[in-house]
Amino acid sequence: MEPLSLDQAAHIVDAALARGRELDLHPLTVAVLDHGGALVACKRENGSGLLRPDIAQAKAWGVLGMGLGGRALAARAATAPAFFDALTAISGGRIAPVPGGVLIRDAERHVLGAVGISGDTSDNDEICALAAVESAGLTPDAG
């Protein structure tokens, strides 16, 4: 399994931002983490809020930590809120179990990393993440 490259991460960030502009979304922040949770690339559009980089990274970090896309995490959080409260505490607040966090998989379904997007609705954030990962020739997993 090849690790997620800086070029791939940069492509995902730029493609997500481009998709957001195509859809006329609010300003976005996009963060890409490698399989170990380290930040590889992040961009924040002008007008994207102060907390958006932290939120985008929490969306990505949460899906990596749990091995599920943000949509699946949101569904689980809805049925087990006490568990996700505990996860939030254990992780130091680094988990945001909502759509907009997408696992990045290779052709063999290995997890290479994750992308998290914040700035518009979680559903729109996820739309941009899915399109960006696919445009990089990788497989998105939103859960």
Short mmCIF file of N, CA, C and O in Angstrom, two decimals:
data_model
loop_
_atom_site.label_atom_id
_atom_site.label_comp_id
_atom_site.label_asym_id
_atom_site.label_seq_id
_atom_site.Cartn_x
_atom_site.Cartn_y
_atom_site.Cartn_z
N MET A 1 0.84 -1.17 0.00
CA MET A 1 0.00 0.00 0.00
C MET A 1 0.89 1.24 0.00
O MET A 1 1.74 1.41 0.86
N GLU A 2 0.69 2.08 -0.98
CA GLU A 2 1.41 3.35 -1.06
C GLU A 2 0.75 4.37 -0.14
O GLU A 2 -0.47 4.45 -0.09
N PRO A 3 1.54 5.16 0.57
CA PRO A 3 0.92 6.18 1.42
C PRO A 3 0.32 7.31 0.57
O PRO A 3 0.66 7.48 -0.59
N LEU A 4 -0.58 8.04 1.18
CA LEU A 4 -1.16 9.20 0.54
C LEU A 4 -0.06 10.23 0.33
O LEU A 4 0.65 10.59 1.26
N SER A 5 0.09 10.69 -0.90
CA SER A 5 1.16 11.64 -1.20
C SER A 5 0.70 13.08 -0.99
O SER A 5 -0.50 13.37 -0.98
N LEU A 6 1.66 13.97 -0.86
CA LEU A 6 1.34 15.39 -0.76
C LEU A 6 0.62 15.86 -2.02
O LEU A 6 -0.33 16.64 -1.93
N ASP A 7 1.05 15.38 -3.19
CA ASP A 7 0.38 15.75 -4.44
C ASP A 7 -1.08 15.31 -4.44
O ASP A 7 -1.96 16.06 -4.87
N GLN A 8 -1.35 14.09 -3.97
CA GLN A 8 -2.73 13.62 -3.91
C GLN A 8 -3.55 14.46 -2.93
O GLN A 8 -4.68 14.85 -3.23
N ALA A 9 -2.97 14.74 -1.77
CA ALA A 9 -3.67 15.54 -0.77
C ALA A 9 -3.96 16.94 -1.28
O ALA A 9 -5.07 17.46 -1.11
N ALA A 10 -2.97 17.55 -1.94
CA ALA A 10 -3.16 18.89 -2.50
C ALA A 10 -4.24 18.88 -3.58
O ALA A 10 -5.05 19.80 -3.67
N HIS A 11 -4.23 17.84 -4.40
CA HIS A 11 -5.26 17.72 -5.44
C HIS A 11 -6.65 17.64 -4.80
O HIS A 11 -7.59 18.29 -5.26
N ILE A 12 -6.79 16.84 -3.75
CA ILE A 12 -8.09 16.68 -3.08
C ILE A 12 -8.54 18.02 -2.51
O ILE A 12 -9.70 18.41 -2.68
N VAL A 13 -7.65 18.73 -1.85
CA VAL A 13 -8.01 20.04 -1.30
C VAL A 13 -8.48 20.98 -2.41
O VAL A 13 -9.55 21.59 -2.31
N ASP A 14 -7.70 21.10 -3.46
CA ASP A 14 -8.04 22.04 -4.53
C ASP A 14 -9.32 21.63 -5.26
O ASP A 14 -10.14 22.49 -5.61
N ALA A 15 -9.51 20.33 -5.47
CA ALA A 15 -10.73 19.86 -6.15
C ALA A 15 -11.97 20.10 -5.29
O ALA A 15 -13.03 20.46 -5.81
N ALA A 16 -11.83 19.93 -3.99
CA ALA A 16 -12.97 20.19 -3.09
C ALA A 16 -13.34 21.66 -3.11
O ALA A 16 -14.53 22.02 -3.18
N LEU A 17 -12.34 22.53 -3.05
CA LEU A 17 -12.61 23.96 -3.10
C LEU A 17 -13.24 24.36 -4.43
O LEU A 17 -14.18 25.17 -4.47
N ALA A 18 -12.76 23.78 -5.52
CA ALA A 18 -13.32 24.08 -6.83
C ALA A 18 -14.78 23.63 -6.91
O ALA A 18 -15.64 24.35 -7.44
N ARG A 19 -15.09 22.47 -6.35
CA ARG A 19 -16.48 21.99 -6.36
C ARG A 19 -17.36 22.92 -5.53
O ARG A 19 -18.49 23.22 -5.92
N GLY A 20 -16.84 23.40 -4.42
CA GLY A 20 -17.59 24.35 -3.61
C GLY A 20 -17.91 25.63 -4.35
O GLY A 20 -19.00 26.19 -4.25
N ARG A 21 -16.95 26.11 -5.16
CA ARG A 21 -17.19 27.31 -5.97
C ARG A 21 -18.22 27.02 -7.05
O ARG A 21 -19.08 27.84 -7.35
N GLU A 22 -18.14 25.83 -7.69
CA GLU A 22 -19.12 25.45 -8.71
C GLU A 22 -20.53 25.45 -8.15
O GLU A 22 -21.48 25.81 -8.84
N LEU A 23 -20.67 25.03 -6.90
CA LEU A 23 -21.98 24.93 -6.25
C LEU A 23 -22.38 26.22 -5.53
O LEU A 23 -23.45 26.28 -4.94
N ASP A 24 -21.49 27.23 -5.57
CA ASP A 24 -21.74 28.51 -4.91
C ASP A 24 -22.00 28.34 -3.42
O ASP A 24 -22.92 28.94 -2.86
N LEU A 25 -21.18 27.52 -2.77
CA LEU A 25 -21.32 27.27 -1.34
C LEU A 25 -20.65 28.38 -0.54
O LEU A 25 -19.90 29.19 -1.08
N HIS A 26 -20.93 28.38 0.75
CA HIS A 26 -20.22 29.29 1.65
C HIS A 26 -18.73 28.95 1.60
O HIS A 26 -18.34 27.84 1.20
N PRO A 27 -17.85 29.87 2.01
CA PRO A 27 -16.40 29.59 2.00
C PRO A 27 -16.08 28.33 2.80
O PRO A 27 -16.59 28.13 3.90
N LEU A 28 -15.23 27.50 2.22
CA LEU A 28 -14.89 26.20 2.81
C LEU A 28 -13.48 26.17 3.36
O LEU A 28 -12.60 26.91 2.93
N THR A 29 -13.29 25.24 4.28
CA THR A 29 -11.97 24.85 4.74
C THR A 29 -11.86 23.35 4.52
O THR A 29 -12.79 22.60 4.86
N VAL A 30 -10.76 22.91 3.94
CA VAL A 30 -10.56 21.50 3.61
C VAL A 30 -9.25 21.03 4.24
O VAL A 30 -8.21 21.67 4.06
N ALA A 31 -9.32 19.92 4.98
CA ALA A 31 -8.13 19.33 5.60
C ALA A 31 -8.01 17.88 5.16
O ALA A 31 -9.01 17.15 5.15
N VAL A 32 -6.80 17.46 4.81
CA VAL A 32 -6.53 16.07 4.45
C VAL A 32 -5.48 15.53 5.42
O VAL A 32 -4.43 16.15 5.63
N LEU A 33 -5.81 14.39 6.03
CA LEU A 33 -4.92 13.71 6.96
C LEU A 33 -4.44 12.40 6.35
O LEU A 33 -5.17 11.78 5.57
N ASP A 34 -3.24 11.97 6.72
CA ASP A 34 -2.76 10.67 6.27
C ASP A 34 -3.37 9.58 7.15
O ASP A 34 -4.13 9.86 8.08
N HIS A 35 -3.03 8.31 6.88
CA HIS A 35 -3.65 7.20 7.60
C HIS A 35 -3.35 7.20 9.09
O HIS A 35 -4.08 6.60 9.87
N GLY A 36 -2.32 7.89 9.50
CA GLY A 36 -1.98 7.98 10.92
C GLY A 36 -2.57 9.21 11.60
O GLY A 36 -2.34 9.44 12.79
N GLY A 37 -3.30 10.02 10.86
CA GLY A 37 -3.95 11.19 11.44
C GLY A 37 -3.14 12.47 11.37
O GLY A 37 -3.56 13.49 11.91
N ALA A 38 -2.00 12.45 10.69
CA ALA A 38 -1.18 13.66 10.56
C ALA A 38 -1.71 14.53 9.43
O ALA A 38 -2.10 14.03 8.37
N LEU A 39 -1.74 15.83 9.66
CA LEU A 39 -2.19 16.77 8.65
C LEU A 39 -1.20 16.79 7.48
O LEU A 39 -0.01 16.95 7.66
N VAL A 40 -1.74 16.60 6.27
CA VAL A 40 -0.92 16.62 5.06
C VAL A 40 -1.14 17.93 4.30
O VAL A 40 -0.20 18.54 3.81
N ALA A 41 -2.40 18.36 4.20
CA ALA A 41 -2.71 19.59 3.47
C ALA A 41 -3.99 20.20 4.04
O ALA A 41 -4.90 19.48 4.44
N CYS A 42 -4.01 21.53 4.06
CA CYS A 42 -5.20 22.24 4.54
C CYS A 42 -5.23 23.61 3.90
O CYS A 42 -4.19 24.27 3.80
N LYS A 43 -6.43 24.00 3.45
CA LYS A 43 -6.63 25.36 2.94
C LYS A 43 -7.95 25.88 3.49
O LYS A 43 -8.92 25.14 3.60
N ARG A 44 -7.95 27.18 3.78
CA ARG A 44 -9.14 27.86 4.27
C ARG A 44 -9.41 29.03 3.34
O ARG A 44 -8.57 29.91 3.18
N GLU A 45 -10.59 29.03 2.73
CA GLU A 45 -10.96 30.13 1.84
C GLU A 45 -11.20 31.40 2.65
O GLU A 45 -11.60 31.34 3.81
N ASN A 46 -10.97 32.54 2.00
CA ASN A 46 -11.29 33.81 2.63
C ASN A 46 -12.75 33.78 3.06
O ASN A 46 -13.61 33.36 2.29
N GLY A 47 -13.01 34.22 4.28
CA GLY A 47 -14.37 34.26 4.79
C GLY A 47 -14.79 33.00 5.52
O GLY A 47 -15.86 32.97 6.11
N SER A 48 -13.98 31.96 5.46
CA SER A 48 -14.28 30.75 6.22
C SER A 48 -13.92 31.02 7.68
O SER A 48 -12.87 31.57 7.98
N GLY A 49 -14.78 30.64 8.59
CA GLY A 49 -14.66 31.00 9.99
C GLY A 49 -13.40 30.51 10.69
O GLY A 49 -12.75 29.56 10.26
N LEU A 50 -13.12 31.14 11.79
CA LEU A 50 -11.93 30.88 12.60
C LEU A 50 -11.81 29.42 13.05
O LEU A 50 -10.72 28.87 13.09
N LEU A 51 -12.93 28.80 13.39
CA LEU A 51 -12.89 27.42 13.89
C LEU A 51 -12.92 26.37 12.78
O LEU A 51 -12.78 25.18 13.05
N ARG A 52 -13.13 26.79 11.54
CA ARG A 52 -13.30 25.83 10.45
C ARG A 52 -12.13 24.87 10.27
O ARG A 52 -12.35 23.68 10.02
N PRO A 53 -10.86 25.29 10.39
CA PRO A 53 -9.78 24.30 10.27
C PRO A 53 -9.86 23.22 11.35
O PRO A 53 -9.64 22.04 11.06
N ASP A 54 -10.21 23.61 12.57
CA ASP A 54 -10.34 22.63 13.65
C ASP A 54 -11.50 21.67 13.38
O ASP A 54 -11.39 20.47 13.63
N ILE A 55 -12.61 22.21 12.89
CA ILE A 55 -13.78 21.38 12.59
C ILE A 55 -13.46 20.41 11.45
O ILE A 55 -13.77 19.21 11.53
N ALA A 56 -12.84 20.91 10.39
CA ALA A 56 -12.49 20.05 9.25
C ALA A 56 -11.55 18.92 9.69
O ALA A 56 -11.75 17.76 9.31
N GLN A 57 -10.56 19.25 10.51
CA GLN A 57 -9.64 18.22 10.99
C GLN A 57 -10.35 17.24 11.90
O GLN A 57 -10.07 16.04 11.87
N ALA A 58 -11.30 17.71 12.73
CA ALA A 58 -12.04 16.81 13.62
C ALA A 58 -12.93 15.86 12.82
O ALA A 58 -13.09 14.70 13.19
N LYS A 59 -13.50 16.35 11.73
CA LYS A 59 -14.30 15.46 10.88
C LYS A 59 -13.40 14.37 10.30
O LYS A 59 -13.77 13.18 10.32
N ALA A 60 -12.23 14.74 9.79
CA ALA A 60 -11.31 13.76 9.20
C ALA A 60 -10.73 12.84 10.27
O ALA A 60 -10.65 11.62 10.08
N TRP A 61 -10.33 13.38 11.40
CA TRP A 61 -9.69 12.59 12.46
C TRP A 61 -10.67 11.59 13.04
O TRP A 61 -10.33 10.44 13.31
N GLY A 62 -11.93 11.99 13.19
CA GLY A 62 -12.95 11.10 13.73
C GLY A 62 -13.20 9.89 12.84
O GLY A 62 -13.33 8.77 13.33
N VAL A 63 -13.27 10.12 11.52
CA VAL A 63 -13.52 8.99 10.63
C VAL A 63 -12.32 8.05 10.61
O VAL A 63 -12.50 6.83 10.54
N LEU A 64 -11.13 8.60 10.70
CA LEU A 64 -9.94 7.73 10.77
C LEU A 64 -9.94 6.92 12.06
O LEU A 64 -9.68 5.72 12.05
N GLY A 65 -10.23 7.59 13.15
CA GLY A 65 -10.19 6.92 14.45
C GLY A 65 -11.20 5.80 14.59
O GLY A 65 -10.93 4.79 15.24
N MET A 66 -12.34 5.97 13.96
CA MET A 66 -13.40 4.97 14.07
C MET A 66 -13.48 4.04 12.86
O MET A 66 -14.16 3.03 12.90
N GLY A 67 -12.79 4.39 11.77
CA GLY A 67 -12.80 3.54 10.58
C GLY A 67 -14.11 3.56 9.83
O GLY A 67 -14.42 2.63 9.08
N LEU A 68 -14.88 4.63 10.03
CA LEU A 68 -16.18 4.78 9.37
C LEU A 68 -16.30 6.19 8.83
O LEU A 68 -15.80 7.13 9.46
N GLY A 69 -17.00 6.36 7.72
CA GLY A 69 -17.25 7.69 7.20
C GLY A 69 -18.14 8.50 8.13
O GLY A 69 -18.82 7.96 9.01
N GLY A 70 -18.14 9.81 7.93
CA GLY A 70 -18.87 10.72 8.79
C GLY A 70 -20.36 10.48 8.82
O GLY A 70 -21.01 10.66 9.86
N ARG A 71 -20.93 10.06 7.71
CA ARG A 71 -22.38 9.78 7.67
C ARG A 71 -22.70 8.60 8.60
O ARG A 71 -23.67 8.62 9.35
N ALA A 72 -21.87 7.55 8.56
CA ALA A 72 -22.07 6.40 9.45
C ALA A 72 -21.83 6.79 10.90
O ALA A 72 -22.55 6.34 11.80
N LEU A 73 -20.83 7.63 11.13
CA LEU A 73 -20.57 8.08 12.51
C LEU A 73 -21.76 8.88 13.04
O LEU A 73 -22.14 8.72 14.21
N ALA A 74 -22.33 9.73 12.20
CA ALA A 74 -23.48 10.52 12.63
C ALA A 74 -24.65 9.62 13.01
O ALA A 74 -25.33 9.85 14.03
N ALA A 75 -24.87 8.57 12.23
CA ALA A 75 -25.97 7.64 12.52
C ALA A 75 -25.71 6.92 13.84
O ALA A 75 -26.62 6.77 14.67
N ARG A 76 -24.48 6.52 14.07
CA ARG A 76 -24.15 5.84 15.33
C ARG A 76 -24.24 6.79 16.52
O ARG A 76 -24.69 6.41 17.58
N ALA A 77 -23.81 8.03 16.32
CA ALA A 77 -23.87 9.01 17.40
C ALA A 77 -25.32 9.28 17.80
O ALA A 77 -25.61 9.51 18.98
N ALA A 78 -26.22 9.24 16.82
CA ALA A 78 -27.63 9.47 17.11
C ALA A 78 -28.22 8.36 17.97
O ALA A 78 -29.12 8.62 18.78
N THR A 79 -27.72 7.15 17.82
CA THR A 79 -28.26 6.02 18.60
C THR A 79 -27.47 5.73 19.86
O THR A 79 -27.95 5.00 20.72
N ALA A 80 -26.27 6.28 19.97
CA ALA A 80 -25.43 6.03 21.15
C ALA A 80 -24.76 7.32 21.60
O ALA A 80 -23.52 7.43 21.60
N PRO A 81 -25.54 8.33 21.99
CA PRO A 81 -24.93 9.63 22.33
C PRO A 81 -23.96 9.56 23.50
O PRO A 81 -22.95 10.27 23.49
N ALA A 82 -24.21 8.72 24.47
CA ALA A 82 -23.30 8.63 25.62
C ALA A 82 -21.93 8.11 25.18
O ALA A 82 -20.89 8.60 25.64
N PHE A 83 -21.93 7.13 24.28
CA PHE A 83 -20.67 6.60 23.77
C PHE A 83 -19.88 7.69 23.04
O PHE A 83 -18.67 7.84 23.23
N PHE A 84 -20.57 8.48 22.20
CA PHE A 84 -19.87 9.52 21.46
C PHE A 84 -19.48 10.69 22.35
O PHE A 84 -18.46 11.34 22.09
N ASP A 85 -20.21 10.94 23.41
CA ASP A 85 -19.75 11.92 24.40
C ASP A 85 -18.45 11.45 25.02
O ASP A 85 -17.51 12.23 25.20
N ALA A 86 -18.37 10.14 25.33
CA ALA A 86 -17.14 9.58 25.89
C ALA A 86 -16.00 9.65 24.88
O ALA A 86 -14.87 10.01 25.24
N LEU A 87 -16.28 9.32 23.61
CA LEU A 87 -15.24 9.41 22.58
C LEU A 87 -14.72 10.84 22.43
O LEU A 87 -13.51 11.05 22.27
N THR A 88 -15.63 11.80 22.49
CA THR A 88 -15.23 13.20 22.39
C THR A 88 -14.30 13.56 23.54
O THR A 88 -13.27 14.21 23.35
N ALA A 89 -14.64 13.12 24.74
CA ALA A 89 -13.80 13.39 25.90
C ALA A 89 -12.45 12.68 25.79
O ALA A 89 -11.40 13.28 26.03
N ILE A 90 -12.49 11.41 25.42
CA ILE A 90 -11.25 10.62 25.30
C ILE A 90 -10.31 11.23 24.27
O ILE A 90 -9.09 11.26 24.46
N SER A 91 -10.89 11.72 23.17
CA SER A 91 -10.06 12.25 22.07
C SER A 91 -9.70 13.72 22.26
O SER A 91 -9.08 14.31 21.38
N GLY A 92 -10.08 14.30 23.37
CA GLY A 92 -9.78 15.71 23.59
C GLY A 92 -10.56 16.62 22.66
O GLY A 92 -10.07 17.67 22.27
N GLY A 93 -11.76 16.19 22.28
CA GLY A 93 -12.60 17.00 21.41
C GLY A 93 -12.25 16.92 19.94
O GLY A 93 -12.71 17.74 19.15
N ARG A 94 -11.48 15.92 19.56
CA ARG A 94 -11.00 15.84 18.17
C ARG A 94 -11.93 15.08 17.24
O ARG A 94 -11.55 14.81 16.10
N ILE A 95 -13.14 14.73 17.69
CA ILE A 95 -14.06 13.98 16.85
C ILE A 95 -15.30 14.82 16.58
O ILE A 95 -15.90 15.36 17.51
N ALA A 96 -15.68 14.92 15.32
CA ALA A 96 -16.93 15.58 14.92
C ALA A 96 -17.71 14.57 14.09
O ALA A 96 -17.48 14.44 12.89
N PRO A 97 -18.63 13.81 14.71
CA PRO A 97 -19.33 12.74 14.01
C PRO A 97 -20.50 13.24 13.17
O PRO A 97 -21.67 13.08 13.52
N VAL A 98 -20.17 13.88 12.06
CA VAL A 98 -21.17 14.43 11.14
C VAL A 98 -20.69 14.23 9.71
O VAL A 98 -19.50 14.02 9.47
N PRO A 99 -21.60 14.29 8.73
CA PRO A 99 -21.15 14.23 7.34
C PRO A 99 -20.15 15.35 7.04
O PRO A 99 -20.18 16.42 7.65
N GLY A 100 -19.27 15.06 6.10
CA GLY A 100 -18.20 16.00 5.76
C GLY A 100 -16.84 15.43 6.08
O GLY A 100 -15.82 15.97 5.68
N GLY A 101 -16.81 14.32 6.80
CA GLY A 101 -15.60 13.55 7.03
C GLY A 101 -15.67 12.29 6.18
O GLY A 101 -16.63 11.52 6.28
N VAL A 102 -14.69 12.10 5.30
CA VAL A 102 -14.72 11.00 4.33
C VAL A 102 -13.39 10.28 4.35
O VAL A 102 -12.33 10.91 4.24
N LEU A 103 -13.45 8.96 4.49
CA LEU A 103 -12.23 8.15 4.39
C LEU A 103 -11.76 8.14 2.93
O LEU A 103 -12.57 8.16 2.00
N ILE A 104 -10.45 8.09 2.76
CA ILE A 104 -9.83 7.99 1.43
C ILE A 104 -9.26 6.59 1.32
O ILE A 104 -8.37 6.22 2.10
N ARG A 105 -9.77 5.82 0.37
CA ARG A 105 -9.33 4.44 0.20
C ARG A 105 -8.67 4.25 -1.17
O ARG A 105 -8.99 4.95 -2.12
N ASP A 106 -7.77 3.26 -1.24
CA ASP A 106 -7.17 2.91 -2.53
C ASP A 106 -8.03 1.86 -3.20
O ASP A 106 -9.10 1.48 -2.69
N ALA A 107 -7.58 1.34 -4.33
CA ALA A 107 -8.36 0.38 -5.10
C ALA A 107 -8.59 -0.92 -4.34
O ALA A 107 -9.59 -1.61 -4.57
N GLU A 108 -7.71 -1.25 -3.41
CA GLU A 108 -7.87 -2.47 -2.61
C GLU A 108 -8.64 -2.21 -1.32
O GLU A 108 -8.72 -3.07 -0.45
N ARG A 109 -9.20 -1.00 -1.18
CA ARG A 109 -10.01 -0.58 -0.03
C ARG A 109 -9.20 -0.30 1.23
O ARG A 109 -9.76 -0.17 2.31
N HIS A 110 -7.86 -0.20 1.11
CA HIS A 110 -7.04 0.21 2.25
C HIS A 110 -7.26 1.69 2.53
O HIS A 110 -7.37 2.48 1.59
N VAL A 111 -7.29 2.04 3.80
CA VAL A 111 -7.46 3.44 4.17
C VAL A 111 -6.12 4.16 4.03
O VAL A 111 -5.13 3.78 4.66
N LEU A 112 -6.09 5.18 3.18
CA LEU A 112 -4.90 5.99 2.97
C LEU A 112 -4.91 7.24 3.83
O LEU A 112 -3.87 7.83 4.11
N GLY A 113 -6.11 7.68 4.21
CA GLY A 113 -6.25 8.90 4.99
C GLY A 113 -7.70 9.31 5.03
O GLY A 113 -8.60 8.49 4.83
N ALA A 114 -7.92 10.59 5.26
CA ALA A 114 -9.28 11.12 5.32
C ALA A 114 -9.26 12.59 4.95
O ALA A 114 -8.26 13.28 5.12
N VAL A 115 -10.42 13.05 4.47
CA VAL A 115 -10.61 14.47 4.20
C VAL A 115 -11.77 14.94 5.06
O VAL A 115 -12.75 14.21 5.24
N GLY A 116 -11.61 16.12 5.61
CA GLY A 116 -12.69 16.75 6.35
C GLY A 116 -12.92 18.13 5.78
O GLY A 116 -11.96 18.84 5.45
N ILE A 117 -14.20 18.49 5.63
CA ILE A 117 -14.55 19.79 5.07
C ILE A 117 -15.55 20.45 5.99
O ILE A 117 -16.48 19.81 6.48
N SER A 118 -15.37 21.75 6.19
CA SER A 118 -16.29 22.54 6.99
C SER A 118 -16.49 23.89 6.34
O SER A 118 -15.56 24.45 5.75
N GLY A 119 -17.72 24.41 6.45
CA GLY A 119 -17.98 25.75 5.92
C GLY A 119 -19.40 25.93 5.46
O GLY A 119 -19.97 27.01 5.56
N ASP A 120 -20.00 24.88 4.92
CA ASP A 120 -21.38 24.95 4.47
C ASP A 120 -22.15 23.93 5.30
O ASP A 120 -21.72 23.56 6.40
N THR A 121 -23.30 23.46 4.81
CA THR A 121 -23.98 22.39 5.53
C THR A 121 -23.12 21.14 5.48
O THR A 121 -22.31 20.96 4.54
N SER A 122 -23.29 20.26 6.43
CA SER A 122 -22.50 19.02 6.43
C SER A 122 -22.74 18.21 5.17
O SER A 122 -21.81 17.61 4.63
N ASP A 123 -23.98 18.19 4.68
CA ASP A 123 -24.27 17.46 3.45
C ASP A 123 -23.51 18.05 2.26
O ASP A 123 -22.95 17.31 1.44
N ASN A 124 -23.47 19.37 2.15
CA ASN A 124 -22.71 20.00 1.06
C ASN A 124 -21.22 19.80 1.23
O ASN A 124 -20.50 19.61 0.24
N ASP A 125 -20.74 19.86 2.46
CA ASP A 125 -19.32 19.57 2.72
C ASP A 125 -18.98 18.17 2.20
O ASP A 125 -17.96 17.97 1.53
N GLU A 126 -19.85 17.22 2.49
CA GLU A 126 -19.63 15.84 2.06
C GLU A 126 -19.64 15.72 0.53
O GLU A 126 -18.81 14.99 -0.04
N ILE A 127 -20.54 16.40 -0.13
CA ILE A 127 -20.60 16.37 -1.60
C ILE A 127 -19.25 16.78 -2.18
O ILE A 127 -18.74 16.14 -3.11
N CYS A 128 -18.66 17.83 -1.63
CA CYS A 128 -17.36 18.30 -2.13
C CYS A 128 -16.26 17.30 -1.83
O CYS A 128 -15.37 17.07 -2.67
N ALA A 129 -16.30 16.68 -0.66
CA ALA A 129 -15.29 15.68 -0.30
C ALA A 129 -15.36 14.47 -1.23
O ALA A 129 -14.32 13.99 -1.71
N LEU A 130 -16.55 13.98 -1.47
CA LEU A 130 -16.71 12.82 -2.36
C LEU A 130 -16.18 13.10 -3.75
O LEU A 130 -15.42 12.30 -4.32
N ALA A 131 -16.56 14.25 -4.30
CA ALA A 131 -16.11 14.61 -5.65
C ALA A 131 -14.59 14.76 -5.71
O ALA A 131 -13.96 14.33 -6.68
N ALA A 132 -14.02 15.34 -4.68
CA ALA A 132 -12.58 15.59 -4.67
C ALA A 132 -11.78 14.30 -4.61
O ALA A 132 -10.79 14.14 -5.33
N VAL A 133 -12.19 13.38 -3.75
CA VAL A 133 -11.47 12.10 -3.64
C VAL A 133 -11.58 11.32 -4.94
O VAL A 133 -10.59 10.78 -5.44
N GLU A 134 -12.78 11.29 -5.52
CA GLU A 134 -12.95 10.59 -6.80
C GLU A 134 -12.09 11.23 -7.89
O GLU A 134 -11.51 10.51 -8.71
N SER A 135 -11.98 12.55 -7.90
CA SER A 135 -11.20 13.23 -8.94
C SER A 135 -9.71 12.92 -8.83
O SER A 135 -8.97 13.05 -9.79
N ALA A 136 -9.28 12.45 -7.65
CA ALA A 136 -7.89 12.06 -7.45
C ALA A 136 -7.66 10.60 -7.82
O ALA A 136 -6.55 10.08 -7.64
N GLY A 137 -8.69 9.92 -8.32
CA GLY A 137 -8.57 8.52 -8.70
C GLY A 137 -8.60 7.58 -7.52
O GLY A 137 -8.17 6.42 -7.63
N LEU A 138 -9.11 8.04 -6.38
CA LEU A 138 -9.19 7.24 -5.18
C LEU A 138 -10.66 7.00 -4.84
O LEU A 138 -11.55 7.54 -5.47
N THR A 139 -10.90 6.18 -3.83
CA THR A 139 -12.26 5.79 -3.48
C THR A 139 -12.69 6.47 -2.19
O THR A 139 -12.09 6.25 -1.14
N PRO A 140 -13.74 7.30 -2.25
CA PRO A 140 -14.24 7.93 -1.05
C PRO A 140 -15.17 6.98 -0.29
O PRO A 140 -15.86 6.17 -0.89
N ASP A 141 -15.16 7.10 1.03
CA ASP A 141 -16.05 6.29 1.87
C ASP A 141 -16.66 7.21 2.92
O ASP A 141 -16.03 7.56 3.91
N ALA A 142 -17.92 7.60 2.66
CA ALA A 142 -18.62 8.49 3.58
C ALA A 142 -19.43 7.71 4.62
O ALA A 142 -20.02 8.32 5.49
N GLY A 143 -19.46 6.40 4.48
CA GLY A 143 -20.21 5.59 5.43
C GLY A 143 -21.59 5.33 4.93
O GLY A 143 -22.50 5.04 5.62
#
